[in-house]
Short mmCIF file of C-alpha atoms in Angstrom, two decimals:
data_model
loop_
_atom_site.label_atom_id
_atom_site.label_comp_id
_atom_site.label_asym_id
_atom_site.label_seq_id
_atom_site.Cartn_x
_atom_site.Cartn_y
_atom_site.Cartn_z
CA MET A 21 9.09 -125.40 11.25
CA GLY A 22 10.38 -122.03 10.11
CA ALA A 23 13.86 -123.46 9.60
CA ARG A 24 12.50 -126.09 7.22
CA ARG A 25 10.29 -123.72 5.23
CA PHE A 26 12.58 -120.64 5.23
CA HIS A 27 16.36 -120.82 4.82
CA THR A 28 19.41 -119.21 3.17
CA TRP A 29 19.10 -115.73 4.62
CA LYS A 30 20.74 -112.67 3.11
CA LEU A 31 20.63 -109.21 4.72
CA TYR A 32 21.09 -106.16 2.50
CA GLY A 33 21.89 -103.34 4.87
CA TYR A 34 24.16 -100.53 5.99
CA TRP A 35 26.20 -100.39 9.16
CA ARG A 36 24.78 -97.11 10.45
CA SER A 37 21.16 -97.60 9.31
CA SER A 38 19.11 -97.88 12.48
CA CYS A 39 16.47 -100.01 10.74
CA THR A 40 19.15 -102.49 9.62
CA TRP A 41 20.51 -102.56 13.18
CA ARG A 42 17.05 -103.48 14.55
CA VAL A 43 16.90 -106.45 12.17
CA ARG A 44 20.44 -107.52 13.09
CA ILE A 45 19.31 -107.70 16.71
CA ALA A 46 16.21 -109.77 15.81
CA LEU A 47 18.26 -112.18 13.67
CA ALA A 48 20.75 -112.55 16.53
CA ALA A 49 17.91 -113.07 19.00
CA LYS A 50 16.71 -116.01 16.94
CA GLY A 51 20.23 -117.32 16.26
CA ILE A 52 19.73 -117.10 12.49
CA LYS A 53 22.90 -117.21 10.41
CA TYR A 54 22.87 -114.95 7.36
CA GLU A 55 25.05 -113.50 4.64
CA TYR A 56 25.50 -109.73 5.00
CA VAL A 57 25.51 -107.63 1.82
CA PRO A 58 26.41 -103.99 2.49
CA ILE A 59 24.61 -101.28 0.49
CA ASP A 60 26.60 -98.06 0.77
CA ILE A 61 23.98 -95.40 1.56
CA SER A 62 26.72 -92.76 1.90
CA LYS A 63 27.42 -93.27 -1.83
CA GLY A 64 23.73 -93.54 -2.78
CA ASP A 65 24.00 -97.23 -3.74
CA GLN A 66 20.42 -97.78 -2.58
CA HIS A 67 19.31 -95.98 -5.76
CA ASP A 68 20.93 -98.56 -8.08
CA SER A 69 18.34 -100.38 -10.16
CA GLU A 70 19.53 -103.68 -8.69
CA HIS A 71 18.62 -102.54 -5.19
CA GLU A 72 15.48 -100.78 -6.39
CA ASN A 73 14.25 -104.15 -7.68
CA ARG A 74 14.75 -105.52 -4.19
CA ASN A 75 13.27 -102.57 -2.37
CA ARG A 76 11.08 -100.15 -4.25
CA MET A 77 11.39 -97.53 -1.50
CA ARG A 78 15.17 -97.67 -2.16
CA GLN A 79 15.82 -98.27 1.51
CA VAL A 80 17.65 -100.69 3.71
CA PRO A 81 17.27 -103.23 5.16
CA THR A 82 15.94 -105.87 2.81
CA LEU A 83 16.01 -109.43 4.05
CA GLU A 84 16.05 -112.15 1.39
CA VAL A 85 15.07 -115.73 2.19
CA TYR A 86 14.32 -118.90 0.26
CA ASP A 87 10.76 -120.20 0.77
CA GLU A 88 10.97 -123.98 0.41
CA GLU A 89 7.19 -124.38 0.28
CA ALA A 90 6.66 -121.96 -2.60
CA LYS A 91 10.06 -122.79 -4.19
CA THR A 92 10.88 -119.11 -4.53
CA LYS A 93 12.90 -116.34 -2.92
CA ARG A 94 11.04 -113.81 -0.74
CA LEU A 95 12.11 -110.21 -0.27
CA LEU A 96 11.16 -108.80 3.12
CA SER A 97 11.33 -105.11 3.93
CA GLN A 98 10.31 -102.66 6.69
CA SER A 99 12.15 -103.49 9.89
CA LEU A 100 9.18 -104.01 12.23
CA ALA A 101 7.36 -106.16 9.67
CA ILE A 102 10.54 -108.26 9.36
CA ILE A 103 10.85 -108.63 13.15
CA GLU A 104 7.19 -109.69 13.47
CA PHE A 105 7.80 -112.25 10.69
CA LEU A 106 10.90 -113.65 12.41
CA GLU A 107 9.09 -113.90 15.74
CA GLU A 108 6.10 -115.70 14.20
CA THR A 109 8.29 -118.03 12.16
CA PHE A 110 10.63 -118.94 15.03
CA PRO A 111 8.45 -118.54 18.14
CA ASN A 112 10.48 -121.03 20.17
CA SER A 113 14.02 -120.09 19.13
CA GLY A 114 16.26 -117.93 21.30
CA CYS A 115 14.87 -114.74 22.75
CA SER A 116 11.25 -113.63 22.11
CA MET A 117 10.89 -110.27 20.41
CA LEU A 118 7.28 -110.12 21.67
CA PRO A 119 5.97 -111.32 25.05
CA LYS A 120 2.88 -113.54 25.41
CA ASP A 121 0.49 -111.30 27.41
CA PRO A 122 -1.73 -109.06 25.23
CA ILE A 123 -1.07 -105.89 27.24
CA GLU A 124 2.67 -106.54 27.30
CA ARG A 125 2.63 -107.14 23.52
CA MET A 126 0.68 -103.91 23.09
CA ARG A 127 3.28 -101.96 25.07
CA VAL A 128 6.17 -103.44 23.08
CA ARG A 129 4.54 -102.45 19.79
CA GLN A 130 3.49 -99.03 21.11
CA ILE A 131 7.03 -98.10 22.13
CA SER A 132 8.47 -99.62 18.96
CA GLU A 133 6.15 -97.50 16.83
CA ILE A 134 6.88 -94.29 18.74
CA ILE A 135 10.50 -94.82 17.68
CA ASN A 136 9.78 -96.33 14.24
CA SER A 137 7.22 -93.84 12.96
CA GLY A 138 7.36 -91.05 15.54
CA ILE A 139 11.10 -90.39 15.76
CA GLN A 140 13.22 -92.14 13.13
CA PRO A 141 11.55 -90.77 9.96
CA LEU A 142 11.79 -87.18 11.23
CA GLN A 143 15.57 -87.37 11.60
CA ASN A 144 16.10 -89.22 8.36
CA LEU A 145 18.51 -87.78 5.79
CA SER A 146 15.86 -86.75 3.24
CA VAL A 147 13.97 -84.64 5.81
CA LEU A 148 17.17 -83.07 7.15
CA LYS A 149 18.24 -82.12 3.62
CA ALA A 150 14.87 -80.48 2.89
CA ILE A 151 15.04 -78.52 6.14
CA SER A 152 18.66 -77.44 5.76
CA SER A 153 17.94 -76.01 2.32
CA ASN A 154 16.52 -73.04 4.24
CA GLY A 155 18.58 -70.44 6.01
CA GLN A 156 16.35 -70.10 9.05
CA MET A 157 16.33 -73.50 10.65
CA ASP A 158 19.31 -75.71 11.18
CA SER A 159 18.62 -79.36 10.37
CA LYS A 160 20.69 -80.45 13.36
CA ASP A 161 18.44 -78.40 15.68
CA TRP A 162 15.40 -80.01 14.07
CA ALA A 163 16.74 -83.56 14.50
CA HIS A 164 17.81 -82.75 18.06
CA LYS A 165 14.29 -81.53 18.89
CA ALA A 166 12.46 -84.42 17.20
CA ILE A 167 14.63 -87.06 18.89
CA SER A 168 14.45 -85.38 22.32
CA LYS A 169 10.65 -85.10 22.19
CA GLY A 170 10.27 -88.73 21.20
CA LEU A 171 12.76 -90.17 23.68
CA GLU A 172 11.25 -88.10 26.46
CA ALA A 173 7.85 -89.69 25.67
CA VAL A 174 9.39 -93.18 25.68
CA GLU A 175 11.12 -92.42 29.01
CA VAL A 176 7.83 -91.39 30.66
CA LEU A 177 5.98 -94.40 29.23
CA ALA A 178 8.71 -96.81 30.32
CA LEU A 179 8.73 -95.38 33.86
CA GLN A 180 4.93 -95.66 34.07
CA ILE A 181 5.18 -99.33 33.07
CA LEU A 182 7.87 -99.96 35.70
CA GLU A 183 5.74 -98.27 38.34
CA GLU A 184 2.77 -100.52 37.47
CA LEU A 185 4.93 -103.63 37.61
CA LYS A 186 6.72 -102.76 40.84
CA GLU A 187 4.43 -104.87 42.99
CA ASP A 188 4.78 -107.94 40.79
CA ARG A 189 8.49 -107.99 40.08
CA GLY A 190 11.80 -106.61 41.15
CA ASN A 191 13.65 -104.18 38.95
CA ASP A 192 16.23 -106.76 37.93
CA SER A 193 16.55 -107.55 34.26
CA VAL A 194 13.56 -105.46 33.30
CA TYR A 195 13.92 -104.26 29.73
CA LEU A 196 12.32 -101.31 27.93
CA ALA A 197 8.70 -102.45 27.87
CA GLY A 198 8.89 -103.96 31.35
CA THR A 199 9.74 -107.44 30.09
CA ARG A 200 12.20 -109.98 31.48
CA GLU A 201 13.83 -110.48 28.07
CA PRO A 202 14.74 -107.83 25.48
CA THR A 203 12.03 -107.32 22.85
CA MET A 204 11.41 -105.47 19.58
CA ALA A 205 11.15 -102.28 21.67
CA ASP A 206 14.76 -102.69 22.86
CA ALA A 207 15.80 -103.47 19.27
CA CYS A 208 14.34 -100.08 18.29
CA LEU A 209 15.76 -98.20 21.29
CA ILE A 210 19.44 -99.08 20.92
CA PRO A 211 20.01 -97.66 17.40
CA GLN A 212 17.86 -94.63 18.26
CA LEU A 213 20.10 -93.78 21.23
CA TYR A 214 23.12 -94.07 18.92
CA ASN A 215 21.48 -91.56 16.55
CA ALA A 216 20.58 -89.29 19.46
CA ARG A 217 24.28 -89.09 20.36
CA ARG A 218 25.11 -88.12 16.77
CA TYR A 219 22.79 -85.15 17.23
CA ASP A 220 24.17 -84.28 20.67
CA VAL A 221 20.98 -85.04 22.61
CA ASP A 222 21.69 -84.81 26.34
CA LEU A 223 20.56 -88.34 27.17
CA ALA A 224 21.48 -88.24 30.85
CA THR A 225 18.95 -85.41 31.32
CA THR A 226 16.32 -86.48 28.75
CA CYS A 227 16.10 -90.19 29.47
CA PRO A 228 18.29 -91.58 32.28
CA HIS A 229 16.11 -94.70 32.56
CA LEU A 230 16.57 -95.48 28.84
CA LEU A 231 20.34 -95.31 29.35
CA GLU A 232 19.97 -97.92 32.10
CA VAL A 233 18.00 -100.16 29.76
CA GLU A 234 20.64 -99.73 27.05
CA LYS A 235 23.37 -100.71 29.50
CA ARG A 236 21.44 -103.83 30.50
CA CYS A 237 20.93 -104.79 26.84
CA ASN A 238 24.57 -104.34 25.97
CA LYS A 239 25.57 -106.77 28.69
CA LEU A 240 24.17 -109.43 26.39
CA GLU A 241 26.90 -110.39 23.96
CA TRP A 242 24.43 -111.14 21.11
CA ILE A 243 23.04 -107.60 21.33
CA ALA A 244 26.40 -105.88 21.82
CA SER A 245 27.78 -107.62 18.71
CA CYS A 246 25.10 -105.95 16.57
CA HIS A 247 26.56 -102.46 17.19
CA ALA A 248 26.97 -100.39 14.01
CA ASN A 249 30.68 -99.82 14.57
CA LEU A 250 31.36 -103.58 14.66
CA GLN A 251 29.92 -104.33 11.20
CA SER A 252 32.12 -105.26 8.23
CA ASP A 253 31.22 -102.07 6.31
CA ALA A 254 31.63 -99.71 9.29
CA GLN A 255 33.59 -96.53 8.60
CA VAL A 256 34.89 -95.50 11.99
CA MET B 12 -12.57 -113.72 25.54
CA GLY B 13 -11.50 -110.21 24.63
CA ALA B 14 -15.03 -108.90 25.15
CA ARG B 15 -15.03 -110.20 28.72
CA ARG B 16 -11.57 -108.93 29.61
CA PHE B 17 -11.66 -105.60 27.70
CA HIS B 18 -14.73 -103.36 27.50
CA THR B 19 -15.99 -99.74 27.58
CA TRP B 20 -14.02 -98.37 24.67
CA LYS B 21 -13.33 -94.67 24.16
CA LEU B 22 -11.56 -93.28 21.11
CA TYR B 23 -9.81 -89.91 21.41
CA GLY B 24 -9.26 -88.75 17.84
CA TYR B 25 -9.69 -86.17 15.13
CA TRP B 26 -11.81 -86.50 12.00
CA ARG B 27 -9.02 -85.80 9.51
CA SER B 28 -6.20 -87.61 11.35
CA SER B 29 -5.23 -90.53 9.13
CA CYS B 30 -4.03 -92.55 12.13
CA THR B 31 -7.40 -92.12 13.86
CA TRP B 32 -9.13 -93.15 10.63
CA ARG B 33 -7.10 -96.40 10.51
CA VAL B 34 -8.26 -97.27 14.03
CA ARG B 35 -11.88 -96.40 13.18
CA ILE B 36 -11.68 -98.98 10.37
CA ALA B 37 -10.21 -101.63 12.69
CA LEU B 38 -12.86 -101.00 15.36
CA ALA B 39 -15.57 -101.24 12.69
CA ALA B 40 -13.97 -104.44 11.32
CA LYS B 41 -14.34 -106.02 14.74
CA GLY B 42 -17.80 -104.54 15.36
CA ILE B 43 -16.62 -102.81 18.54
CA LYS B 44 -18.90 -100.04 19.84
CA TYR B 45 -17.08 -97.06 21.32
CA GLU B 46 -17.53 -93.53 22.54
CA TYR B 47 -15.83 -90.98 20.29
CA VAL B 48 -14.11 -88.02 21.96
CA PRO B 49 -12.88 -85.43 19.44
CA ILE B 50 -9.55 -83.70 20.11
CA ASP B 51 -9.37 -80.59 17.95
CA ILE B 52 -5.90 -80.71 16.39
CA SER B 53 -6.66 -77.58 14.34
CA LYS B 54 -6.87 -75.68 17.64
CA GLY B 55 -3.90 -77.48 19.22
CA ASP B 56 -6.04 -79.27 21.82
CA GLN B 57 -3.67 -82.25 21.72
CA HIS B 58 -1.20 -80.13 23.70
CA ASP B 59 -3.57 -79.74 26.68
CA SER B 60 -2.17 -81.38 29.79
CA GLU B 61 -5.26 -83.60 29.99
CA HIS B 62 -4.49 -85.10 26.59
CA GLU B 63 -0.76 -85.13 27.27
CA ASN B 64 -1.45 -87.41 30.25
CA ARG B 65 -3.23 -89.76 27.87
CA ASN B 66 -0.67 -89.58 25.10
CA ARG B 67 2.79 -88.30 25.88
CA MET B 68 3.57 -87.76 22.19
CA ARG B 69 0.56 -85.38 22.17
CA GLN B 70 -0.93 -87.21 19.24
CA VAL B 71 -4.17 -88.86 18.26
CA PRO B 72 -5.53 -91.46 18.33
CA THR B 73 -5.56 -92.79 21.87
CA LEU B 74 -7.86 -95.70 22.59
CA GLU B 75 -8.99 -96.16 26.18
CA VAL B 76 -10.36 -99.46 27.45
CA TYR B 77 -11.23 -101.00 30.78
CA ASP B 78 -9.18 -104.13 31.59
CA GLU B 79 -11.44 -106.32 33.74
CA GLU B 80 -8.60 -108.67 34.69
CA ALA B 81 -6.31 -105.95 36.04
CA LYS B 82 -9.24 -103.77 37.20
CA THR B 83 -7.76 -100.72 35.56
CA LYS B 84 -8.08 -98.55 32.45
CA ARG B 85 -5.53 -99.03 29.66
CA LEU B 86 -4.40 -96.29 27.30
CA LEU B 87 -3.43 -97.58 23.88
CA SER B 88 -1.62 -95.46 21.33
CA GLN B 89 0.15 -95.80 17.95
CA SER B 90 -2.37 -96.89 15.31
CA LEU B 91 -0.66 -100.07 14.09
CA ALA B 92 0.00 -101.25 17.64
CA ILE B 93 -3.69 -100.68 18.40
CA ILE B 94 -4.79 -102.62 15.31
CA GLU B 95 -2.51 -105.55 16.19
CA PHE B 96 -3.97 -105.50 19.71
CA LEU B 97 -7.56 -105.53 18.43
CA GLU B 98 -6.81 -108.37 16.02
CA GLU B 99 -5.14 -110.48 18.73
CA THR B 100 -7.89 -109.76 21.24
CA PHE B 101 -10.80 -110.44 18.86
CA PRO B 102 -9.34 -112.97 16.38
CA ASN B 103 -12.72 -114.47 15.53
CA SER B 104 -14.86 -111.32 15.37
CA GLY B 105 -15.82 -109.72 12.06
CA CYS B 106 -13.12 -109.12 9.48
CA SER B 107 -9.48 -110.11 10.09
CA MET B 108 -6.99 -107.27 9.93
CA LEU B 109 -4.20 -109.83 9.40
CA PRO B 110 -4.39 -113.06 7.34
CA LYS B 111 -3.24 -116.44 8.66
CA ASP B 112 -0.39 -117.32 6.25
CA PRO B 113 3.04 -116.03 7.37
CA ILE B 114 3.98 -114.58 3.97
CA GLU B 115 0.60 -112.90 3.61
CA ARG B 116 0.93 -111.44 7.12
CA MET B 117 4.41 -110.23 6.21
CA ARG B 118 3.06 -108.43 3.13
CA VAL B 119 0.24 -106.77 5.07
CA ARG B 120 2.68 -105.43 7.66
CA GLN B 121 5.25 -104.44 5.01
CA ILE B 122 2.74 -102.32 3.09
CA SER B 123 1.26 -100.93 6.30
CA GLU B 124 4.70 -99.80 7.46
CA ILE B 125 5.61 -98.22 4.11
CA ILE B 126 2.57 -95.99 4.65
CA ASN B 127 2.88 -95.69 8.46
CA SER B 128 6.58 -94.87 8.75
CA GLY B 129 7.61 -94.25 5.14
CA ILE B 130 4.93 -91.78 4.00
CA GLN B 131 2.67 -90.44 6.75
CA PRO B 132 5.33 -88.91 9.06
CA LEU B 133 6.95 -87.04 6.15
CA GLN B 134 3.74 -85.19 5.28
CA ASN B 135 2.80 -84.52 8.88
CA LEU B 136 2.10 -80.93 9.94
CA SER B 137 5.26 -80.49 12.06
CA VAL B 138 7.53 -81.45 9.16
CA LEU B 139 5.63 -79.26 6.69
CA LYS B 140 5.89 -76.28 9.05
CA ALA B 141 9.66 -76.73 9.42
CA ILE B 142 10.09 -76.95 5.65
CA SER B 143 7.82 -74.04 4.83
CA SER B 144 9.76 -71.75 7.17
CA ASN B 145 12.27 -71.52 4.33
CA GLY B 146 11.76 -69.52 1.17
CA GLN B 147 13.26 -72.05 -1.20
CA MET B 148 11.11 -75.13 -0.89
CA ASP B 149 7.36 -75.19 -0.75
CA SER B 150 6.00 -77.59 1.86
CA LYS B 151 3.22 -78.61 -0.51
CA ASP B 152 5.82 -79.69 -3.11
CA TRP B 153 7.63 -81.68 -0.44
CA ALA B 154 4.46 -83.47 0.73
CA HIS B 155 3.46 -84.09 -2.88
CA LYS B 156 6.84 -85.70 -3.61
CA ALA B 157 6.96 -87.80 -0.42
CA ILE B 158 3.43 -89.14 -0.91
CA SER B 159 3.95 -89.85 -4.63
CA LYS B 160 7.19 -91.75 -4.03
CA GLY B 161 5.60 -93.87 -1.31
CA LEU B 162 2.36 -94.62 -3.12
CA GLU B 163 4.28 -95.50 -6.27
CA ALA B 164 6.25 -98.08 -4.24
CA VAL B 165 3.04 -99.50 -2.77
CA GLU B 166 1.50 -99.67 -6.27
CA VAL B 167 4.45 -101.68 -7.63
CA LEU B 168 4.49 -104.00 -4.62
CA ALA B 169 0.72 -104.57 -4.81
CA LEU B 170 0.92 -105.37 -8.53
CA GLN B 171 3.79 -107.82 -7.92
CA ILE B 172 1.69 -109.59 -5.30
CA LEU B 173 -1.29 -109.79 -7.69
CA GLU B 174 0.94 -111.21 -10.42
CA GLU B 175 2.20 -113.92 -8.05
CA LEU B 176 -1.33 -114.82 -6.99
CA LYS B 177 -2.85 -114.82 -10.47
CA GLU B 178 -2.59 -118.56 -10.87
CA ASP B 179 -4.24 -119.28 -7.52
CA ARG B 180 -7.13 -116.84 -7.53
CA GLY B 181 -9.19 -114.59 -9.71
CA ASN B 182 -8.91 -110.85 -9.38
CA ASP B 183 -12.29 -110.54 -7.67
CA SER B 184 -12.35 -109.10 -4.18
CA VAL B 185 -8.59 -108.96 -3.89
CA TYR B 186 -7.59 -106.21 -1.51
CA LEU B 187 -4.33 -104.30 -1.15
CA ALA B 188 -2.04 -107.08 0.08
CA GLY B 189 -3.66 -109.69 -2.18
CA THR B 190 -6.09 -110.87 0.48
CA ARG B 191 -9.77 -111.81 0.14
CA GLU B 192 -10.78 -109.53 3.01
CA PRO B 193 -9.56 -105.99 3.75
CA THR B 194 -6.63 -105.90 6.19
CA MET B 195 -4.54 -103.42 8.17
CA ALA B 196 -2.86 -102.50 4.85
CA ASP B 197 -6.20 -101.30 3.43
CA ALA B 198 -6.88 -99.45 6.69
CA CYS B 199 -3.62 -97.57 6.09
CA LEU B 200 -4.19 -97.01 2.37
CA ILE B 201 -7.60 -95.32 2.49
CA PRO B 202 -6.65 -92.32 4.69
CA GLN B 203 -3.34 -91.98 2.82
CA LEU B 204 -5.17 -91.61 -0.51
CA TYR B 205 -7.38 -88.94 1.08
CA ASN B 206 -4.25 -87.06 2.14
CA ALA B 207 -2.72 -87.53 -1.31
CA ARG B 208 -5.72 -85.73 -2.81
CA ARG B 209 -5.25 -82.84 -0.38
CA TYR B 210 -1.78 -82.44 -1.85
CA ASP B 211 -2.97 -82.80 -5.46
CA VAL B 212 -1.16 -86.06 -6.16
CA ASP B 213 -2.24 -87.36 -9.58
CA LEU B 214 -3.47 -90.72 -8.34
CA ALA B 215 -4.78 -91.97 -11.69
CA THR B 216 -1.22 -91.77 -13.05
CA THR B 217 0.74 -92.69 -9.88
CA CYS B 218 -1.32 -95.60 -8.61
CA PRO B 219 -4.34 -96.67 -10.70
CA HIS B 220 -4.40 -100.08 -9.01
CA LEU B 221 -4.59 -98.51 -5.54
CA LEU B 222 -7.62 -96.52 -6.71
CA GLU B 223 -9.27 -99.80 -7.70
CA VAL B 224 -8.56 -101.23 -4.25
CA GLU B 225 -9.98 -98.10 -2.61
CA LYS B 226 -13.17 -98.41 -4.69
CA ARG B 227 -13.52 -102.05 -3.65
CA CYS B 228 -13.04 -101.17 0.03
CA ASN B 229 -15.57 -98.37 -0.07
CA LYS B 230 -18.22 -100.74 -1.35
CA LEU B 231 -18.21 -102.15 2.17
CA GLU B 232 -20.54 -100.01 4.26
CA TRP B 233 -18.50 -100.50 7.45
CA ILE B 234 -15.39 -99.08 5.75
CA ALA B 235 -17.22 -96.28 3.91
CA SER B 236 -18.78 -95.11 7.19
CA CYS B 237 -15.32 -94.46 8.64
CA HIS B 238 -14.62 -91.65 6.13
CA ALA B 239 -13.23 -88.48 7.74
CA ASN B 240 -16.00 -86.27 6.36
CA LEU B 241 -18.68 -88.39 8.04
CA GLN B 242 -17.36 -88.00 11.59
CA SER B 243 -19.18 -85.90 14.22
CA ASP B 244 -16.31 -83.36 14.41
CA ALA B 245 -15.82 -83.03 10.63
CA GLN B 246 -15.46 -79.50 9.32
CA VAL B 247 -16.52 -79.76 5.69
#
């Protein structure tokens, strides 16, 4: 249904943007082919009027798609809103980004939002610049602290979920929110761990379980291929 | 269905917390009765171990509910995740926080996330404290700028949606995301406008259309009654 109504996908993004990375994972989960258009954040290309017309917040990602029903192009932004849209439009394709049970869905969204609104914005470039304009606090220390606090909360929550599920299931193939398939929560976790490493967070101490989940995710070729360093605009 | 499986609601929150306010609106939309337990953020009560056990991020709101099926209490956190849960659990009660059409749902979530992850975290107390520890940049200026930029983006997006819908509908009773009923996007907007006023954002210049939407929302008694200043723990 979705494939008939929505087609010709184009992703405006940046290799190292964690929000773009989340959407790459969701597109891969659904097996959606798309054209990738890099927007070079390191050069400030997101501020060009052309991109501003696409995304008024001057952010990436923006996902463009043709809506056959309305005979018009649609511009989608905000990574979690995009992932929800993809899941609702292609509920039966590939891997589900949201499970069926209401409590499981709740947990997936809860963890996703801890990362999306509770960690990622605090370590974003604009905040770090504002903080580093002072002499007293180092922006790297700030990012380090914000990421550690958030990941520690996700670690505890994920372990509580596992504990609850222990009687029902084995530990095999259990992803971040206690699901049997990776979800939106895993799509948020993977880029956040990458960022944590950039800010020297000691992940083995802070969140050993999350490292296990990451390892499990990266065994799936379609997730591993979404890694920032493997994108066409990567500068590594 | 939801009423049989989930009951005995308790909201841990704070009168002026915008995330708590969003959840108050969603609970009111669904006509759910709940016990309100104030957590005094101004005194740092969110850091108490009792609250930390409820919410590892040491934030409000946390919504507690008894799950009859699993015979256990559930702790829900992250405002948008809670609102999605309430909408999915009570799809046919009261006002819908999400419309039915996939593009309309996309727009509601897009606008909600611009506010939830693109504005609110940047003007949160922890960020303002870190910024004000320097002598060069005033945290009030920073909050003012972050809120203005975000609301300006929401204004433009909301006007674009209205323009698209003009042929289909009149302008009467059109809420933030172009819907006929208030949604999660309106639940995010109202507390954000309250915060904008605290930081002296010139709303009449930045977002006149959003002020119209706010006025329309507040004509609904169930939304107006959720105002921060009307809560039992309000200090005004």
